[in-house]
Short mmCIF file of C-alpha atoms in Angstrom, two decimals:
data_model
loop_
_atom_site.label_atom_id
_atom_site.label_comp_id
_atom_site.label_asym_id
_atom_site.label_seq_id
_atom_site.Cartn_x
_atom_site.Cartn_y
_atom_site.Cartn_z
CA UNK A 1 82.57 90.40 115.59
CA UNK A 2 83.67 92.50 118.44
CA UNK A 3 85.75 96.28 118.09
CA UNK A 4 87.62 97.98 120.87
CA UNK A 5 89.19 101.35 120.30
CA UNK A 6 92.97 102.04 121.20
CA UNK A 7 94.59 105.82 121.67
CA UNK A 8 97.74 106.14 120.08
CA UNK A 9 99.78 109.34 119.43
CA UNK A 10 99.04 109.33 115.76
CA UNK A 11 95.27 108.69 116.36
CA UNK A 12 93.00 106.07 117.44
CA UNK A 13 93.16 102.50 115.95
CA UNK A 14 89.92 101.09 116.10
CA UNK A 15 90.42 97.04 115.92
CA UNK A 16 87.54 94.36 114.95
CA UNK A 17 88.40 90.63 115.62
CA UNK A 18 86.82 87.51 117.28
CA UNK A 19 87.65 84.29 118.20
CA UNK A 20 89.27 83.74 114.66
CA UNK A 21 91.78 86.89 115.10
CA UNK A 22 92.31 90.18 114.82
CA UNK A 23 90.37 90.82 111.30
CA UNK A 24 90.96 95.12 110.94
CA UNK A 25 92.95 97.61 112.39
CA UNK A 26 92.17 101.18 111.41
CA UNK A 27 93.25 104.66 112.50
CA UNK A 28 90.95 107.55 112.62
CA UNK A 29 90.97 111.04 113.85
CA UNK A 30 90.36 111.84 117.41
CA UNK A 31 87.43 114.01 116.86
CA UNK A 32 85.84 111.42 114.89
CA UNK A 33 85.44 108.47 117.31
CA UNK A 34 82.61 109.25 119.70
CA UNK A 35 83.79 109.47 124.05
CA UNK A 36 81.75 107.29 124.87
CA UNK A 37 83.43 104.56 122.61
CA UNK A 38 85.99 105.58 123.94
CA UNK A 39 85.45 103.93 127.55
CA UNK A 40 84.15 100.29 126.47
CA UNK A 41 85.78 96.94 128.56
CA UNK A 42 88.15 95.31 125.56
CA UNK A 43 86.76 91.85 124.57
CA UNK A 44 89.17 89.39 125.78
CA UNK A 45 90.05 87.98 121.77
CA UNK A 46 91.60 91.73 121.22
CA UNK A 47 93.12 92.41 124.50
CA UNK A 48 96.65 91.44 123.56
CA UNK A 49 96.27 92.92 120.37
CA UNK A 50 96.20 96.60 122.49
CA UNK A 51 99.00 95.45 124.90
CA UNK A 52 101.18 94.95 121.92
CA UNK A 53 100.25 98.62 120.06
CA UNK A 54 101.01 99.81 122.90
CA UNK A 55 103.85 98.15 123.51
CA UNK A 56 104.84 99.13 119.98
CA UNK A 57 104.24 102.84 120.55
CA UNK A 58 106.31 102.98 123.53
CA UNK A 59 109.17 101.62 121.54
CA UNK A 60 109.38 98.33 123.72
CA UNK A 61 108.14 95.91 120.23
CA UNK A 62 109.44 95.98 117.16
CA UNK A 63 107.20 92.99 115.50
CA UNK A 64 103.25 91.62 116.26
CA UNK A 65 102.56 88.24 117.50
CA UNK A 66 99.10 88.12 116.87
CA UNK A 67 96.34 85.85 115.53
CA UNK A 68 95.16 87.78 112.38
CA UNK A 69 92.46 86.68 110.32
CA UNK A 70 92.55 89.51 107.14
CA UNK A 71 89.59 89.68 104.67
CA UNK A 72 91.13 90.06 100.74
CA UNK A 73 91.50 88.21 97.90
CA UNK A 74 94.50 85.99 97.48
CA UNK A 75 96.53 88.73 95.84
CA UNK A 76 95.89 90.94 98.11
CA UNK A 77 96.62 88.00 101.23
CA UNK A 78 99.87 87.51 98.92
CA UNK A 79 101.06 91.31 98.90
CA UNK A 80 100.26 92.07 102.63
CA UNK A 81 102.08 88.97 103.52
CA UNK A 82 105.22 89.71 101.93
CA UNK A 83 105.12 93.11 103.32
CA UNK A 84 105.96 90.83 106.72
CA UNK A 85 109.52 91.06 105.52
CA UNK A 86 110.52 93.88 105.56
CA UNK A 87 112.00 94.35 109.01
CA UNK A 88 111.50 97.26 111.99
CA UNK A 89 113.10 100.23 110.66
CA UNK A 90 113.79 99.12 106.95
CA UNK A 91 112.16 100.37 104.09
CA UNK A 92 111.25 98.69 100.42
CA UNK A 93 110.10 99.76 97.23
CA UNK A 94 106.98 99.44 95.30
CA UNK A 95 108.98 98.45 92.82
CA UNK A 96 110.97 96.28 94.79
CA UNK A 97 108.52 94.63 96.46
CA UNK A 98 106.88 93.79 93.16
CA UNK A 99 110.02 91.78 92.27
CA UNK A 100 109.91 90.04 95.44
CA UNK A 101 106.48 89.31 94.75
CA UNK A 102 107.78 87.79 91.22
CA UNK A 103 106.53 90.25 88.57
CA UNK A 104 107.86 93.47 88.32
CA UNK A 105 104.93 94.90 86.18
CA UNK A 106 102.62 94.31 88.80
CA UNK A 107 103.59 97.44 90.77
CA UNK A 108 100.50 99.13 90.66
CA UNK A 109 98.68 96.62 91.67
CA UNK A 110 100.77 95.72 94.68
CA UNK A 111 100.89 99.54 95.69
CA UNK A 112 96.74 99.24 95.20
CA UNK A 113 96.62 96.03 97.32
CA UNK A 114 99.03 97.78 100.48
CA UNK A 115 96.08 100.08 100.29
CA UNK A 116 93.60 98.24 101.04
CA UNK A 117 95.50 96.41 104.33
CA UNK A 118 93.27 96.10 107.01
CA UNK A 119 95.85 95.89 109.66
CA UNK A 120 97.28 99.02 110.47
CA UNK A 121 100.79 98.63 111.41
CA UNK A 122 100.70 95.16 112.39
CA UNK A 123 100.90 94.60 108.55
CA UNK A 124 103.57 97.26 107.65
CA UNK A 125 102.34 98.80 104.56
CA UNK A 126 104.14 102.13 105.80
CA UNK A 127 107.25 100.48 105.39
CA UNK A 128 106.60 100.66 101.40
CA UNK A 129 107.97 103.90 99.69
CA UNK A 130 108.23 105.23 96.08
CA UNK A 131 111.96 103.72 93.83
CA UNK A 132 112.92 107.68 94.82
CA UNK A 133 112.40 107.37 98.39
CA UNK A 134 109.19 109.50 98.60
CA UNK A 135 106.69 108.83 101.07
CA UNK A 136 103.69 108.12 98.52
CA UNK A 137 100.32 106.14 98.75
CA UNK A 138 99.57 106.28 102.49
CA UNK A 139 95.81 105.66 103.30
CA UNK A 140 96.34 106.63 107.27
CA UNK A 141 97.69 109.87 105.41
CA UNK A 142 101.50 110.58 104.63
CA UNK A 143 101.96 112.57 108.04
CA UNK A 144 101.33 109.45 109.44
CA UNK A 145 103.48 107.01 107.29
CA UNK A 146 106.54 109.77 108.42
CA UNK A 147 105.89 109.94 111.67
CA UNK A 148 105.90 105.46 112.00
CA UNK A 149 108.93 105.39 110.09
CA UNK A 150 110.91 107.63 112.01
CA UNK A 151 109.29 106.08 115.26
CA UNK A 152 111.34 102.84 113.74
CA UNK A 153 114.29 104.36 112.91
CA UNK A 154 115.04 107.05 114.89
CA UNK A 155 118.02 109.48 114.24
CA UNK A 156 120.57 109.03 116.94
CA UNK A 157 122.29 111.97 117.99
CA UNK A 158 126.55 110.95 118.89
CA UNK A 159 128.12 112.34 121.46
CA UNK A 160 130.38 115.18 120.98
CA UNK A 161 132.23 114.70 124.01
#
């Protein structure tokens, strides 16, 4: 298993993979990843996994092409891959989502199964929000989960003139 460590303006996503795919992304805090880790040469399976968060960050990608390789039960597989559809700058339910999924009862379980998504972003948990359109259960914290959805869908100013 290899990990590189990517800066990002919302923190740094520290990414484990191997040959198999990418198999975690993470954020953390600034002051909790260590300079030196900071400086390491990016193991060739995860290089294009940085290019495209990058990429992403600077608002040139708007979806992941990437070999992933996610640890969970099947649920949990299940739930994170129907979060896939929900498209750049859209936004879905708990609730919803559990109806996609085929059983609206389940809702707390699919909200508990976004949280444990080991692919930051590339698996777009953020895109989930509460039936009331509150920005709830965010494990990369809520200040986080705003700031990636307005990165998305940013609010265009028009022209006056």
């Amino acid at each position: 298993m290899h990990t590189t460590y990517c800066k990002t303006p919302i923190g740094i996503a520290k990414i484990t993979g191997d040959h198999n795919g990418v198999q975690s992304i993470h954020v953390l805090d600034e002051e909790n990843v260590p300079e030196e880790l900071m400086q390491p040469s990016t193991p060739l399976c995860l290089q294009e996994c940085v290019v495209q968060l990058e990429a992403y960050f600077l608002g040139k990608r708007d979806h992941f092409n990437l070999t992933v390789n996610p640890k969970g039960t099947d649920f949990q597989i299940k739930v994170w891959k129907s979060l896939l559809k929900i498209p750049f700058g859209k936004t879905k339910s708990y609730l919803e989502q559990s109806k996609a999924l085929g059983d609206v009862k389940a809702t707390r379980a699919v909200a508990a199964a976004n949280g444990k998504n080991p692919l930051w972003i590339v698996i777009p948990c953020h895109r989930v929000i509460a039936s009331d359109g509150a920005l709830t259960g965010y494990a990369g914290d809520i200040w986080r989960k705003k700031w990636l959805l307005a990165h998305e869908n940013p609010i265009k100013q028009h022209s006056l003139f």
